[in-house]
Short mmCIF file of C-alpha atoms (C1' of nucleotides) in Angstrom, two decimals:
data_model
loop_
_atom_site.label_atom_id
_atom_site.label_comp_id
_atom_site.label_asym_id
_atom_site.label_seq_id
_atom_site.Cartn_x
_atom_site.Cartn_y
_atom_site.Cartn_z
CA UNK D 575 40.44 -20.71 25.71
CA UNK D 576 37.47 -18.88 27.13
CA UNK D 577 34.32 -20.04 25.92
CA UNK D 578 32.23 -17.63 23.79
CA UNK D 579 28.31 -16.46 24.69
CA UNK D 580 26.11 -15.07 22.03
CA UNK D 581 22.77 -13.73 22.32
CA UNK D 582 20.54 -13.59 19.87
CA UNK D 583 18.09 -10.50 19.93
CA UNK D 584 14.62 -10.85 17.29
CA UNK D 585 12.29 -8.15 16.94
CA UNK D 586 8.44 -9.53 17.85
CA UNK D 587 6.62 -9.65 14.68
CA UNK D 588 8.62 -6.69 13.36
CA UNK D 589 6.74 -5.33 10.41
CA UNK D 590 3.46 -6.02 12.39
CA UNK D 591 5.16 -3.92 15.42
CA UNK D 592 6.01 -0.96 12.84
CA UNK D 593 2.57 -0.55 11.57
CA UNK D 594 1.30 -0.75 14.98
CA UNK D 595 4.17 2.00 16.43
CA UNK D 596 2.46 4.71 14.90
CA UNK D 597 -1.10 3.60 15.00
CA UNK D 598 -2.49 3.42 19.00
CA UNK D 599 -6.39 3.13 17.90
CA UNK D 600 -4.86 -0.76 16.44
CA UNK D 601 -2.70 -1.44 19.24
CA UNK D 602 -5.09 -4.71 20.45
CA UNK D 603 -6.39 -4.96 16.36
CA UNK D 604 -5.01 -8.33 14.66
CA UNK D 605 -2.68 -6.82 12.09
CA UNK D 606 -1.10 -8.19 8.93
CA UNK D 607 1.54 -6.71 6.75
CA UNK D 608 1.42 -8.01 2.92
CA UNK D 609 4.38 -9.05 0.53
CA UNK D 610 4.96 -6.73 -2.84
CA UNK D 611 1.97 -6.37 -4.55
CA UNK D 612 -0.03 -7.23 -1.79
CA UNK D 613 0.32 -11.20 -3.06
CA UNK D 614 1.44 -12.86 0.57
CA UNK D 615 1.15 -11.99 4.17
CA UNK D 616 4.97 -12.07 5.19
CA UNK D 617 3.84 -10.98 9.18
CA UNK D 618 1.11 -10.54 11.57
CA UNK D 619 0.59 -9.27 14.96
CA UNK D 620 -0.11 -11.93 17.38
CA UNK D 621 -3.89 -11.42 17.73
CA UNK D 622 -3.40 -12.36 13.78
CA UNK D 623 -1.33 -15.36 14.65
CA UNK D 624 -4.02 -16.41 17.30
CA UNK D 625 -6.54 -16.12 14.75
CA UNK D 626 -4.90 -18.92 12.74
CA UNK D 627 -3.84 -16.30 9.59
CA UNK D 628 -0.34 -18.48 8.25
CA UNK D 629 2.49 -16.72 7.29
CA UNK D 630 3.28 -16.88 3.88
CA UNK D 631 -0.09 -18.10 2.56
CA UNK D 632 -1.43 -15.87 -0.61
CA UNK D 633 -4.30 -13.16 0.60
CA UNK D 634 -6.91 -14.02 -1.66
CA UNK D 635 -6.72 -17.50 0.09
CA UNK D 636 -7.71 -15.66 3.37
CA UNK D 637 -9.37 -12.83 1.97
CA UNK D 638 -12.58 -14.00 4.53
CA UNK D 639 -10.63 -14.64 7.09
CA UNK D 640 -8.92 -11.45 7.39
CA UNK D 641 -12.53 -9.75 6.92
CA UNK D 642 -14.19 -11.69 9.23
CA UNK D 643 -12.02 -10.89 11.68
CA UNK D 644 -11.59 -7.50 11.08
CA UNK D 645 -7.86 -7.83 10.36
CA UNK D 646 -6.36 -4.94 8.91
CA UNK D 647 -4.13 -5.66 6.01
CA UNK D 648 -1.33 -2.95 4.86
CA UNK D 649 1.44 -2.96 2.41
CA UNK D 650 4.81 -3.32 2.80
CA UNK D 651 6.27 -0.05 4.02
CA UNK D 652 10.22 -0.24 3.51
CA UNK D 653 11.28 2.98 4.37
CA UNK D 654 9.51 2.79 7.77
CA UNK D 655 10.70 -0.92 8.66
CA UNK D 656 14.02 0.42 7.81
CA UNK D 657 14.22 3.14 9.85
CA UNK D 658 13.04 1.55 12.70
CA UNK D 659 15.61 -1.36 12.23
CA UNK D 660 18.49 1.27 12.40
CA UNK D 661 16.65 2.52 15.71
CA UNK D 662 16.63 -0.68 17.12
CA UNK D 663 20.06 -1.54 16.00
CA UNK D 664 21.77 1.21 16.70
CA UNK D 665 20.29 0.90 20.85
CA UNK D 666 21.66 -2.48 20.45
CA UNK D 667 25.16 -1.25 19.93
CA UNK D 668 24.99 0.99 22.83
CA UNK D 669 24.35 -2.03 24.80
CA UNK D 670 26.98 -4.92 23.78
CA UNK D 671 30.84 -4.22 22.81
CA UNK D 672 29.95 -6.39 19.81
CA UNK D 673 27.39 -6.67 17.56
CA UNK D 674 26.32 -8.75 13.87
CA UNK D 675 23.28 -7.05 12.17
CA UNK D 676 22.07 -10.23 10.84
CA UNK D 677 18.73 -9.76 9.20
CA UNK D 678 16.35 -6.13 9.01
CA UNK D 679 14.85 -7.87 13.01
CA UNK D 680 17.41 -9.63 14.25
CA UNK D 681 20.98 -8.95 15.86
CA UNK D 682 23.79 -10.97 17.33
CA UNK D 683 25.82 -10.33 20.18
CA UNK D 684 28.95 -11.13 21.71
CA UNK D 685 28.49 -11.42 25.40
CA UNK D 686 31.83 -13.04 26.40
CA UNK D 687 32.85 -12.51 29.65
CA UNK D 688 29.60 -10.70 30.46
CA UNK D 689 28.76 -13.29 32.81
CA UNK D 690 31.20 -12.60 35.04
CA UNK D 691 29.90 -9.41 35.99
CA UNK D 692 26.46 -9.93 35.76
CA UNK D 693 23.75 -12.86 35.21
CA UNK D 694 23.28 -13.15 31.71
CA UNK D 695 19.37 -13.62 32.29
CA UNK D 696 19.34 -9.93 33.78
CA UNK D 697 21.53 -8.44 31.22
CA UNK D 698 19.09 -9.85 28.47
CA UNK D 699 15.99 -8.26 30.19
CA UNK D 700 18.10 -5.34 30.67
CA UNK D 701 18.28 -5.32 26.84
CA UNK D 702 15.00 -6.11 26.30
CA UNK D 703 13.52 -2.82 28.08
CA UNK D 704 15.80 -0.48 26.65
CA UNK D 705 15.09 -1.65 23.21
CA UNK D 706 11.54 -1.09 24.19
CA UNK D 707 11.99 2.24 25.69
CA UNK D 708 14.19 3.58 22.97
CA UNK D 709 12.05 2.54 19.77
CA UNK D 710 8.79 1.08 21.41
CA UNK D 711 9.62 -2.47 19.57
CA UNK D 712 9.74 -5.42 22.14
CA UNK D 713 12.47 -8.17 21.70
CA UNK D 714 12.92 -11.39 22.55
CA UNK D 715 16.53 -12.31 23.55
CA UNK D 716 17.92 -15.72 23.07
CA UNK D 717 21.62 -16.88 24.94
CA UNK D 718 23.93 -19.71 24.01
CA UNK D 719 27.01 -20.87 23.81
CA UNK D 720 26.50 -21.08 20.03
CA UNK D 721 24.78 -19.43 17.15
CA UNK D 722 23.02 -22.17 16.76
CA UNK D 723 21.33 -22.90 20.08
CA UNK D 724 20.74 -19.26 20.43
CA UNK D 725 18.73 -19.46 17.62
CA UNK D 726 16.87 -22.00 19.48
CA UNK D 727 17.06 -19.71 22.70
CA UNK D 728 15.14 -16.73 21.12
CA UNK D 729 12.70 -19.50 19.83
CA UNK D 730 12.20 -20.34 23.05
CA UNK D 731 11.63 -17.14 24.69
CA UNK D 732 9.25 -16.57 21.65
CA UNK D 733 7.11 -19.57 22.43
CA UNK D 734 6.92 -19.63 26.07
CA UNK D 735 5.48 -16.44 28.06
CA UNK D 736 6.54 -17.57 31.40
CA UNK D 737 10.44 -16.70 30.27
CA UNK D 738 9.61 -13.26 29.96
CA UNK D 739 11.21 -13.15 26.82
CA UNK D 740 14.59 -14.06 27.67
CA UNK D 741 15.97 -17.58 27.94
CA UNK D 742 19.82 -18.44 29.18
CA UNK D 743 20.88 -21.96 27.78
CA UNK D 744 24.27 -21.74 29.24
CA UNK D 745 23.52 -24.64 30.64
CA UNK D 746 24.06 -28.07 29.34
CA UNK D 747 20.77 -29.59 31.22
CA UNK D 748 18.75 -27.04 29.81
CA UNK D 749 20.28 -27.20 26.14
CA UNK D 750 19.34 -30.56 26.55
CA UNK D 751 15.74 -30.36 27.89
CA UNK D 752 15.24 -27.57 25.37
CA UNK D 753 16.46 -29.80 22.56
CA UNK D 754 14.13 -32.66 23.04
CA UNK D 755 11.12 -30.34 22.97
CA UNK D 756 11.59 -28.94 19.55
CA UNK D 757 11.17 -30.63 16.21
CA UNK D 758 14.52 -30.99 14.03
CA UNK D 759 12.78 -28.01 11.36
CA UNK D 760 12.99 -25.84 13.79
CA UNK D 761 16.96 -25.86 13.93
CA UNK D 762 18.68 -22.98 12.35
CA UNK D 763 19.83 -24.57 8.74
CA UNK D 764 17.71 -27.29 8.71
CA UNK D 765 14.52 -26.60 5.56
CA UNK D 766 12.18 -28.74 4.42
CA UNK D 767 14.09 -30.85 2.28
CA UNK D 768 16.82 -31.41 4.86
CA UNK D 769 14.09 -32.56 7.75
CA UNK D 770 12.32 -35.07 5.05
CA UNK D 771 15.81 -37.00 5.05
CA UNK D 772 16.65 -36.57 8.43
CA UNK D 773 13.22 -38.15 9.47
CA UNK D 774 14.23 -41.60 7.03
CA UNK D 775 16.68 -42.18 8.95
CA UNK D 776 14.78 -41.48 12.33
CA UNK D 777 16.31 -38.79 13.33
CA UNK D 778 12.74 -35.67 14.27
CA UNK D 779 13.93 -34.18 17.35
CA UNK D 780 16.68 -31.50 17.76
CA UNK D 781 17.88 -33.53 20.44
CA UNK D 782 18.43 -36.71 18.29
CA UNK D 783 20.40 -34.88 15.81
CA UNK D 784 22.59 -33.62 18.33
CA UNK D 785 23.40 -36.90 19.22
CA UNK D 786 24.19 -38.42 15.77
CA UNK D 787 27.78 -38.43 15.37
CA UNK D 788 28.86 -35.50 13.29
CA UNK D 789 31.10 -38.33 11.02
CA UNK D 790 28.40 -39.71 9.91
CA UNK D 791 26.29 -36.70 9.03
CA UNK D 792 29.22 -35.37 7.35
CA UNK D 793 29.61 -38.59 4.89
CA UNK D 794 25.51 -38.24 4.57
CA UNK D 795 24.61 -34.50 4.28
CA UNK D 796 27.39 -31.80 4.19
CA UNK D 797 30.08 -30.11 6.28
CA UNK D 798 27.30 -27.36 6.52
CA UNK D 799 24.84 -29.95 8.72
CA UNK D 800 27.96 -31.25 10.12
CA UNK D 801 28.71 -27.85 11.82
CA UNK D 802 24.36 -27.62 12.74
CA UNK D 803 25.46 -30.90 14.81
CA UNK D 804 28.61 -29.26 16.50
CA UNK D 805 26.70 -26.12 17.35
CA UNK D 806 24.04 -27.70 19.04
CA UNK D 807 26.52 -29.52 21.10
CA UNK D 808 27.45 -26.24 22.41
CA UNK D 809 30.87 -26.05 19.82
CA UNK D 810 31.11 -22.64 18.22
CA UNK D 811 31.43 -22.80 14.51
CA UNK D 812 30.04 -19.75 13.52
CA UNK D 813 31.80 -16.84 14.56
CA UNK D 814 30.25 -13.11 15.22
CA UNK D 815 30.86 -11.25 11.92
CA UNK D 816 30.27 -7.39 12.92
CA UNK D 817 31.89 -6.07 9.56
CA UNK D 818 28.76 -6.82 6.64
CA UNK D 819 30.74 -8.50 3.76
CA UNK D 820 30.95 -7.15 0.64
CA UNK D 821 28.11 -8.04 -1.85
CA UNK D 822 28.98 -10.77 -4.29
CA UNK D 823 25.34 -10.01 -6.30
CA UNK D 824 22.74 -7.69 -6.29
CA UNK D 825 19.43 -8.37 -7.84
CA UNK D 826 16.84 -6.30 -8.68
CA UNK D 827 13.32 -8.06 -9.88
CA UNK D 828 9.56 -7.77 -8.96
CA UNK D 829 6.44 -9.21 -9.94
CA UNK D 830 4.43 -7.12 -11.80
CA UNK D 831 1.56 -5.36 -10.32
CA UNK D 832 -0.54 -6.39 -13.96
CA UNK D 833 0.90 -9.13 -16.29
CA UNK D 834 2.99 -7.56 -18.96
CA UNK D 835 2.70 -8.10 -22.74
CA UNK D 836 3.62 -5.11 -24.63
CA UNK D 837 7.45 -5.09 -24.98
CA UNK D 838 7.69 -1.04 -24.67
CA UNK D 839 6.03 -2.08 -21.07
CA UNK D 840 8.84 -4.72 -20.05
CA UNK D 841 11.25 -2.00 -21.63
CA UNK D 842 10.06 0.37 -18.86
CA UNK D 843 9.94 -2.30 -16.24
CA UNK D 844 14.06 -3.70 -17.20
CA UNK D 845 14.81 -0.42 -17.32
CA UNK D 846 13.87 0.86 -13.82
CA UNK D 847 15.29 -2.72 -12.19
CA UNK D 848 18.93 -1.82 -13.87
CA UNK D 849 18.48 2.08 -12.82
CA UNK D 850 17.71 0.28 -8.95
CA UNK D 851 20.20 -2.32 -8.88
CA UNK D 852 23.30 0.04 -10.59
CA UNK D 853 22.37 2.70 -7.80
CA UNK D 854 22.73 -0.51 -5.42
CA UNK D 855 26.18 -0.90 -7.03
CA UNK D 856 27.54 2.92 -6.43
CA UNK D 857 26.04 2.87 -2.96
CA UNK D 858 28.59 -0.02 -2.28
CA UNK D 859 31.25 1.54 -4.08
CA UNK D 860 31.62 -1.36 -6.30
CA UNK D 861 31.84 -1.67 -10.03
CA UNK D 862 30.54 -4.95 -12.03
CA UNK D 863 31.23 -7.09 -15.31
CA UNK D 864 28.58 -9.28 -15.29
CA UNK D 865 25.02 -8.47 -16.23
CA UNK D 866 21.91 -11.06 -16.36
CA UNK D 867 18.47 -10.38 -17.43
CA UNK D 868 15.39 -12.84 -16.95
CA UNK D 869 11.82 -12.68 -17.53
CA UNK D 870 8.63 -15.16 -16.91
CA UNK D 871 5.39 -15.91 -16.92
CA UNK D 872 3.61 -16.79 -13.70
CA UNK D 873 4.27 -20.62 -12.21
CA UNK D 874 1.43 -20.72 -10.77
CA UNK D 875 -1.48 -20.51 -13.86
CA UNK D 876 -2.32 -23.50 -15.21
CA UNK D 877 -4.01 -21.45 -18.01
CA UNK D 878 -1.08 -19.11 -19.48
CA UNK D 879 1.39 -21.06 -21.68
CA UNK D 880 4.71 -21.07 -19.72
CA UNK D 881 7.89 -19.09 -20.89
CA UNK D 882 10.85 -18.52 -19.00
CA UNK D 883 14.32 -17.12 -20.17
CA UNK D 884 17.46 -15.54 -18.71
CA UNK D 885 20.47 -14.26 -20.23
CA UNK D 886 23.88 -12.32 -19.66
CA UNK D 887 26.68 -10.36 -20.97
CA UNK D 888 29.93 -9.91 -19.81
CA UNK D 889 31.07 -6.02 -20.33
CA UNK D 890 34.61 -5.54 -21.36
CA UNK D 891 35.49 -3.98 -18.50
CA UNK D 892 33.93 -3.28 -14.98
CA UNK D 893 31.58 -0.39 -14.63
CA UNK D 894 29.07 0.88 -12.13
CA UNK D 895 27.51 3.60 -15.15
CA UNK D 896 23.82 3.08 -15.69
CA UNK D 897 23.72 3.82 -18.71
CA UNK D 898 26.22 1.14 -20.09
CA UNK D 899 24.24 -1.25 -18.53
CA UNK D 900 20.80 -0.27 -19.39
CA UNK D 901 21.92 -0.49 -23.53
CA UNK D 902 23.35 -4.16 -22.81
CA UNK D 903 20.39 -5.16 -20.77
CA UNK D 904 17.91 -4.02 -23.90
CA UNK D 905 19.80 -5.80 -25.90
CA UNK D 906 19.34 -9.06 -23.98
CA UNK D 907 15.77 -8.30 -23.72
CA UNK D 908 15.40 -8.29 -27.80
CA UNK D 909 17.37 -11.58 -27.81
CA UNK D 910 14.83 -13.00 -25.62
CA UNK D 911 11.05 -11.38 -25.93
CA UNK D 912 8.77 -13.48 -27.61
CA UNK D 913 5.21 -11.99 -28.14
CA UNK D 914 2.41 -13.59 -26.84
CA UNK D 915 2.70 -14.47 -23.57
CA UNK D 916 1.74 -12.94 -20.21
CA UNK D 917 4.40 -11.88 -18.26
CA UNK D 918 4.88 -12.04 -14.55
CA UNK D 919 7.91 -10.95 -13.11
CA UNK D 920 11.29 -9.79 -14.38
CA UNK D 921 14.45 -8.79 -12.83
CA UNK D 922 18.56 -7.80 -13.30
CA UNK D 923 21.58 -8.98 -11.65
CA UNK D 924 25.04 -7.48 -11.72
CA UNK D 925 27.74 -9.95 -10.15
CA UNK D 926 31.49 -10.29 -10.64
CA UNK D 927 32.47 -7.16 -8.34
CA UNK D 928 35.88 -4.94 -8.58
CA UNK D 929 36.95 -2.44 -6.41
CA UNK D 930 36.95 0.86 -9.08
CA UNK D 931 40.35 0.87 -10.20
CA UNK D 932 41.70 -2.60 -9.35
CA UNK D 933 40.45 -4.46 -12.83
CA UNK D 934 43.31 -5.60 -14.57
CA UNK D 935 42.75 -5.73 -18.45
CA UNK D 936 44.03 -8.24 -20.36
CA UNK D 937 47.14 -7.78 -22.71
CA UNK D 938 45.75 -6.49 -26.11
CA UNK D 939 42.22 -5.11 -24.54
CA UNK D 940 41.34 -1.60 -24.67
CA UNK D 941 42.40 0.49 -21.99
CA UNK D 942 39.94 1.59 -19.88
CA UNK D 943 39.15 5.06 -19.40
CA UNK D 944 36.90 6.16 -16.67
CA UNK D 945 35.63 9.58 -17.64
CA UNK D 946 35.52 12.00 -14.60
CA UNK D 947 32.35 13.66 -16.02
CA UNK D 948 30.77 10.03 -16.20
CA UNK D 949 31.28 9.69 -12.24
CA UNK D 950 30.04 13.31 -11.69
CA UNK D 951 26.63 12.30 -13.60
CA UNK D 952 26.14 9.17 -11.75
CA UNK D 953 26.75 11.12 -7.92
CA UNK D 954 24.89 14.02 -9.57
CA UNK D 955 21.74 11.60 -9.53
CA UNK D 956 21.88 9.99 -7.06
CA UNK D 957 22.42 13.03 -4.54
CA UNK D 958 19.04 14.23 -6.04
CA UNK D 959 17.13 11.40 -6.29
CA UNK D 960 18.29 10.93 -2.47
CA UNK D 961 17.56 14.44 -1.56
CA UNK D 962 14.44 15.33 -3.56
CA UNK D 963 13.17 12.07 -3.83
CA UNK D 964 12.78 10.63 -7.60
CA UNK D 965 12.94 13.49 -9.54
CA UNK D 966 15.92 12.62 -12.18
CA UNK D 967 15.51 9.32 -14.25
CA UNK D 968 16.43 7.89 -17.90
CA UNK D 969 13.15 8.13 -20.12
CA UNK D 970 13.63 4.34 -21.15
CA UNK D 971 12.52 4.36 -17.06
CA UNK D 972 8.99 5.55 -18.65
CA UNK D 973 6.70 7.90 -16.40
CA UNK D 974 3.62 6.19 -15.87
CA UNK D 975 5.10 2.75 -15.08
CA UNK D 976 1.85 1.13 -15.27
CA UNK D 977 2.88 -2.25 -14.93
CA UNK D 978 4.67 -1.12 -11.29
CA UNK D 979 3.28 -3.40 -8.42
CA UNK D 980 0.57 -2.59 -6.37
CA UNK D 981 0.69 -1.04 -2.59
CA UNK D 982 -3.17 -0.47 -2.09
CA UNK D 983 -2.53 -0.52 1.85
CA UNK D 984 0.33 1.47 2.61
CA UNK D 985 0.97 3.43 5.38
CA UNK D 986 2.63 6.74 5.72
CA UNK D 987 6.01 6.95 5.75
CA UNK D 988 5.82 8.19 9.34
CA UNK D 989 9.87 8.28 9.96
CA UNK D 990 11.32 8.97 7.24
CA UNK D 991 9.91 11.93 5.03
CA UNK D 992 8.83 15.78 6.50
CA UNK D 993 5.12 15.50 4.45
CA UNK D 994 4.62 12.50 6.16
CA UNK D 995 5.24 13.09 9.99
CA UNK D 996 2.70 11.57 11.98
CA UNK D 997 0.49 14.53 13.26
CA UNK D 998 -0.54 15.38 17.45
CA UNK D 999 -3.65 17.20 17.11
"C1'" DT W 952 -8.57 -12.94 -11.18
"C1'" DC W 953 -5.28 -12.93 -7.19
"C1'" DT W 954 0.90 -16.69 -5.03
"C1'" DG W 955 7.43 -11.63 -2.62
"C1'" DG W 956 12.28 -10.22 -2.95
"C1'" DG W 957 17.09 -10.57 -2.03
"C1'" DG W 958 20.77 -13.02 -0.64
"C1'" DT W 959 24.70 -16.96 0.60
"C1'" DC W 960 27.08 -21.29 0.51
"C1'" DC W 961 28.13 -26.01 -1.06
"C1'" DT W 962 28.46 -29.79 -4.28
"C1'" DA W 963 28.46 -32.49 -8.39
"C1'" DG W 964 29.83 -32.84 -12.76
"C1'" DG W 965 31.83 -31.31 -17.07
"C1'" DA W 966 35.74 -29.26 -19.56
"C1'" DC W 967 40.28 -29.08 -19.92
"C1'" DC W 968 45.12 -29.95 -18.98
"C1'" DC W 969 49.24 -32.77 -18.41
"C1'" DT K 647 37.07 -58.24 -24.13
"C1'" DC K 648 40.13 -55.15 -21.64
"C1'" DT K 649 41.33 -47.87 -23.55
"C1'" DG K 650 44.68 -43.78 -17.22
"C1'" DG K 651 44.60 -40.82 -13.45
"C1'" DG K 652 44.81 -36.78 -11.10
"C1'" DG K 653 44.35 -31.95 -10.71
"C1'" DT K 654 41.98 -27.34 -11.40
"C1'" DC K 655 38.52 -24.35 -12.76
"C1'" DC K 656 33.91 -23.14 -13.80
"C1'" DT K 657 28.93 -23.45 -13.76
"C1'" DA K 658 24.36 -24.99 -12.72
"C1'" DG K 659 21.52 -26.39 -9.43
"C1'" DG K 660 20.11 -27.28 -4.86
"C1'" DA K 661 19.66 -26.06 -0.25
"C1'" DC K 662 19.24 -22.74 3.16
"C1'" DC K 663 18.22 -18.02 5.41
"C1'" DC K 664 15.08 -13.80 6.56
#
DNA sequence: TCTGGGGTCCTAGGACCC
DNA sequence: TCTGGGGTCCTAGGACCC
C-alpha cells in the first residue's frame, strides 16, 4: 500500500486579507473584522494580532484598544469572503488532482505520489504563489502524512517565518521535533475540555499524547481521540472527502441587532429565519419533516430574567414549501412566547432530509401530492430574489425588520454586485 | 448598554421488546 | 433478603470544528 500525503492549505487571516484586497491605503493598518452585529472580533490582520487584540473577545471589551491603535474595525462582509473563497479554491483545484474544501479558508489536498516527481517543499511554495498571484490572498501550506499532523504542519508554517510558509513533515524526526514543541490544545480535535483531562493524567505536549497507547485512550476518552493518537503517529484515519456530504440540518438563527419584546417583532424575525433556511433547503435540493423553533434571552445579563424555549413539529410529510413551514413555525412561536422578557436571539432548524420523491408514507396516511404550481412559486422566488436581489418576500417577513442585526462597518460588496465595483479613478 | 453563526459526530441512558 | 438479560432504537447532551 502506498502511503498517502496531504497538504493542508489555510488562508492568512482570511477575512482580515479580504478587507484588505480591496483597500491599498490599509495594507500596513492593523485590521479587524467583527462577528454579526458587530458583538466579537472573529479575525485580525497581523499588525492587529501584534497589537495583542484576541480573537473572539467582545468589542466593547477593546473598544480603547482598537482606538488607540487606530485599528479599523468592519463588519462581516459574506458575499465578499465568499467570493474570494471560490477564487482561492477554485486555483487550488487547478493545482492538485484532488481536493476537500474543508472550511470558507482552508483546503485539503491529496498529494500522493507527488513526491516522486517533485519535492513536496517546492510544490507547496509553488502553491503558495499562485494562490497569491491568482486572488492576492497568501497561504500557508502544511504537509503530512495525516490530516492530523498537517494540521499541525500549516500551524507550523503559520508560527514560524523562517519556513516561508510551507513546512514538509514527511519526516518522522521532524513530526517528532514538531510534536514536542506544541501544547496538546493545539492538536486538531483536542478543545478545552478534552486538554483539562488530558493534563490530569500528565499528558500537555502533542508529543506525549502521541505516545500514550491508543488502548488506553480508547477505554478513557473515545474512538474519536483514539484516531487523534493514530494520526499523529503518522496512521491515516481520516480520508480526503472531495464530494461535500449532504446536509443532515440547516439552521438559521441570529442575535438580534436590539432585544426583542413585541411578539409582531419576533413574528418578523421567525419569519425571515424560515424564509432563509427553506431557501437553504431548495438550494440543496432536499425536502424536510422536521421543524424546530427556539427563542432566548441573552446569557450573558445578569439583570434580564432568563427565558429560554425550543420546540418542534413533525410535518406529515416532507416538504421544502415556505409557506408550510412558516404557518407551523408561528404556531410554535404562540405555544411558546411569554410577554415580558427581553429577547436575544432566535433561530429555525429543518432536519430529517428526503430526496423529493423518495418519502414513503405510511399505510393509511394521506397521499402526498406535490402541486407543480407549488414548485414553480418556490423557483419563481428564488430566481428573483437571486437575480434582482431581495425584491419578492412573504409580508409575515415585515419590511422594516427593525430588530435585524447591526453591520455599522461594512464594506462594499466589491466582487460580487455591478453598483458596488470597486472604482480606478 | 454592548458577548456570532452554522455545523458534525459520539455516547450514555431510557424506552421498549422478547 | 434475594426479582433476568440482551438487543435495538431514539434522544439529549456533550464535545469538537471553523
Amino acid at each position: 500500500m502506498t502511503s498517502v500525503v496531504f497538504a493542508l492549505v489555510d488562508c492568512n487571516n482570511f477575512y482580515a486579507s479580504c478587507e484588505k484586497l480591496f483597500r491599498p491605503d490599509l495594507t500596513h493598518t492593523p485590521v479587524v473584522v467583527l462577528s454579526n452585529n458587530d458583538g466579537c472580533v472573529v479575525a485580525r490582520s497581523k499588525e492587529a494580532k501584534k497589537l495583542g487584540v484576541k480573537m473572539g473577545v467582545p468589542v466593547f471589551q477593546v473598544r480603547e484598544l482598537l482606538q488607540k491603535h487606530g485599528i479599523v474595525a468592519f463588519s462581516s462582509n459574506y458575499a465578499l469572503y465568499a467570493d474570494m473563497s471560490q477564487r482561492v479554491m477554485s486555483t487550488l483545484e487547478a493545482l492538485a488532482p484532488r481536493v476537500e474544501v474543508y472550511s470558507i479558508d482552508e483546503a485539503f489536498l491529496d498529494l500522493t505520489g507527488v513526491g516522486y516527481s517533485q519535492n513536496l517543499t517546492e510544490f507547496g511554495l509553488m502553491v503558495r504563489r499562485t494562490v497569491q498571484q491568482y486572488t492576492g490572498i497568501s497561504v500557508c501550506v502544511g504537509i503530512a502524512p495525516s490530516k492530523t499532523l498537517a494540521k499541525l504542519a500549516n500551524h507550523a508554517a503559520k508560527t514560524w517565518h523562517r519556513t516561508g510558509g510551507v513546512v514538509d513533515l514527511s519526516s518522522t524526526v521532524r513530526q517528532r521535533k514538531l510534536l514536542a514543541l506544541l501544547p496538546v490544545n493545539e492538536v486538531w480535535g483536542i478543545g478545552a475540555k478534552l486538554t483539562k483531562r488530558l493534563q490530569q493524567l500528565g499528558i500537555d505536549t502533542a508529543l506525549q499524547l502521541a505516545d500514550t497507547a491508543p488502548e488506553f485512550i480508547r477505554q478513557h476518552f473515545s474512538v474519536v481521540v483514539e484516531r487523534t493518537v493514530r494520526e499523529l503517529n503518522g496512521e491515516s484515519c481520516i480520508a480526503l472527502e472531495e464530494m461535500a456530504a449532504t446536509k443532515k440540518q440547516i439552521v438559521s438563527s441570529r442575535a438580534f441587532g436590539e432585544r426583542i419584546t413585541d411578539k409582531q417583532q419576533m413574528r418578523e424575525a421567525i419569519s425571515e429565519y424560515i424564509s432563509r433556511a427553506c431557501k437553504k433547503l431548495r438550494q440543496e435540493q432536499q425536502q424536510a419533516k422536521l421543524l424546530s423553533v427556539f427563542l432566548r434571552t441573552s446569557p450573558f445579563s445578569d439583570k434580564d430574567a432568563p427565558y429560554s424555549a425550543s420546540k418542534s413539529i413533525e410535518l406529515d410529510t416532507p416538504s421544502n414549501d415556505t409557506r408550510v413551514f412558516l404557518a407551523k413555525a408561528m404556531q410554535l412561536l404562540d405555544a411558546m412566547w411569554v410577554n415580558g422578557y427581553r429577547y436575544a436571539k432566535a433561530g429555525v432548524m429543518l432536519a430529517d432530509f428526503y430526496d423529493p420523491g423518495v418519502y414513503q408514507p405510511g399505510l393509511f396516511d394521506e397521499p402526498i401530492v406535490q402541486r407543480e404550481t407549488d414548485q414553480k412559486l418556490m423557483q419563481l422566488m428564488d430566481t428573483l430574489n437571486s437575480k434582482q436581489g431581495k425584491t419578492l418576500w412573504f409580508a409575515s417577513q415585515g419590511t422594516k425588520q427593525e430588530w435585524s442585526m447591526k453591520r455599522e462597518l461594512l464594506s462594499p460588496a466589491y466582487t460580487t454586485d455591478w453598483q458596488q465595483l470597486p472604482l480606478v479613478k
